[in-house]
Amino acid sequence: MGKKLREILDNKGNICRIGVIGMGYVGIPSAALFADVPQYEKVYGFQRDSPTSGYKIEMLNRGESPLKGEEPGLEDLLSKVVAMDKFSCTSDFSKIGGLDAVTIAIQTSFRDPKDLIPDFGPMEDGLKKTGKYMDRGTLVVLESTITPGTTKGWAKDILESESGMTAGEDFALAHAPERVMVGRLIRNIREHDRIIGGIDEECTKRAIELYSPILTSGKIIPMTATAAEVTKTAENTFRDLQIAAVNELALYCEAMGVNVYDVREGIASLKEEGVTRAILRPGAGVGGHCLTKDTYHLERGVKTLGGNGLDYPEGRESLYTLARGINDFMPLHMANLTRSALGRAEKEFEGAKLAILGWAFLANSDDARNTPSEVYRDLVLAEGAGVSVHDPYVDEYPGVEILHDMDTVLDGADAVAIFTAHSQYYLLNPRELMSTVKKIHPVIVDGRNVVDPDKFIAEGWVYKGIGRGDMNDHPIQK
Ligand code: SAJ
């Protein structure tokens, strides 16, 4: 494998015309960075002219970013490469013809979070269009997070059937998973090490040629395409596992009357050469687009690729899906804490008014994808409570009224549940809040350790905090 492709690539020469399919959080910054490389002559950003996303084409061709939130360096870079005519956005996928490399950065979100199966439809569509128009010798790179086995599996099959060519002989194929985080897209692409996995060595080499010029401090880590798929899904699986470990510890500490943050500090103090404990932070749940799905990509991969070859403790659930279950339990635990605290104030969910502080899944962000707050809201609504939601960053969310005015949300609240560690929530004043809620012994449930329990309890609040086994049965004051 590879000799024929090597000859084709030698005849083709260096990469200089590039296509990026999927103008989202991943595709836009990488297209702009490729376009800024002197030896790259032209970069096309491919975007379907769909009712929901077609607007991006016009914006990008004006050098404006359609991405929400601050992305340092992105707008300047976009306007620069558009002005130099090195980047343009188009819905004409036939322009893939004549390109030396095409990267595919199309989201694979859940069809329905309940069935945990990603919707590969948009990705399939992008692959079909690439196969249809690409030339002999084109490099195709999948950047989206995908189930291990995809690159050498159905993605290769689609490209081959649409093009009539053979991967690894007539065109190059690789996986280079994105590792960007909202708010630091440009920096992450330049500075994070880049995992690059071709379906064979020649393909890996060609993909390394494509990405090397846009890396500054990041280095290339070459491996096979499948290893690259496992790396990406496992790096998020491991983060989810770490969070689950500290969430479980928080639940144990509550049951044993211990402050999990004392324990966390104690554990983290064990530091010496080669001895570390990456203990993360317990919280009201795990949201977002990465950690909520990548474990299931990894699990699907080992089932489809591993077949019967997996040797694992008989009848035991995967540690990783168990971790998912613990993290998904945390919003339910918040509801249990709320119910228990309302009971201490001789109230129940039925007829109570609850205020949720924080809808975004991340602090000081407007990103609300797969937010744990929604799980909690559904639960308490089903138990007959009324709910109002505050978030200073999130403007709207399907089916949920999100308010920016704290007083309106808190007015008359029997219970306040903090789900997101937005900076302004650290400033909540128990006495001022008491005058806003106008209740005797209102409840506060702190899901992100942002308030001082003593201050709230001293003002007559009924306090519950995740992991605060030392405070959760405090004497009610005033
Ligand atoms: N969370 C906790 N406790 C923690 C850390 C996070 O409960 O100690 C919760 C957060 O509240 C949030 C969820 O987990 O609801 C996810 O938080 P995150 O910090 O992992 O943010 P993500 O989902 O944006 O993860 C991304 C991932 N980056 C990529 O996939 C390229 C992840 O690999 C990064 O480690 C993470 O950003 C990061 O470190 O910022």
Coordinates of C-alpha atoms in Angstrom, one line a residue, residues 4 20 25 53 58 112 129 146 244 343 426 444:
K4 CA 1.1 4.1 -6.1
V20 CA -12.7 22.8 4.8
Y25 CA -16.4 26.1 15.8
S53 CA -26.8 27.9 8.6
E58 CA -22.4 35.8 3.5
D112 CA -31.9 12.1 20.5
K129 CA -19.9 15.4 -1.8
I146 CA -16.0 9.9 15.5
A244 CA -17.5 11.0 38.1
G343 CA -39.1 19.4 53.7
Y426 CA -20.2 34.2 43.9
I444 CA -30.5 27.4 48.7

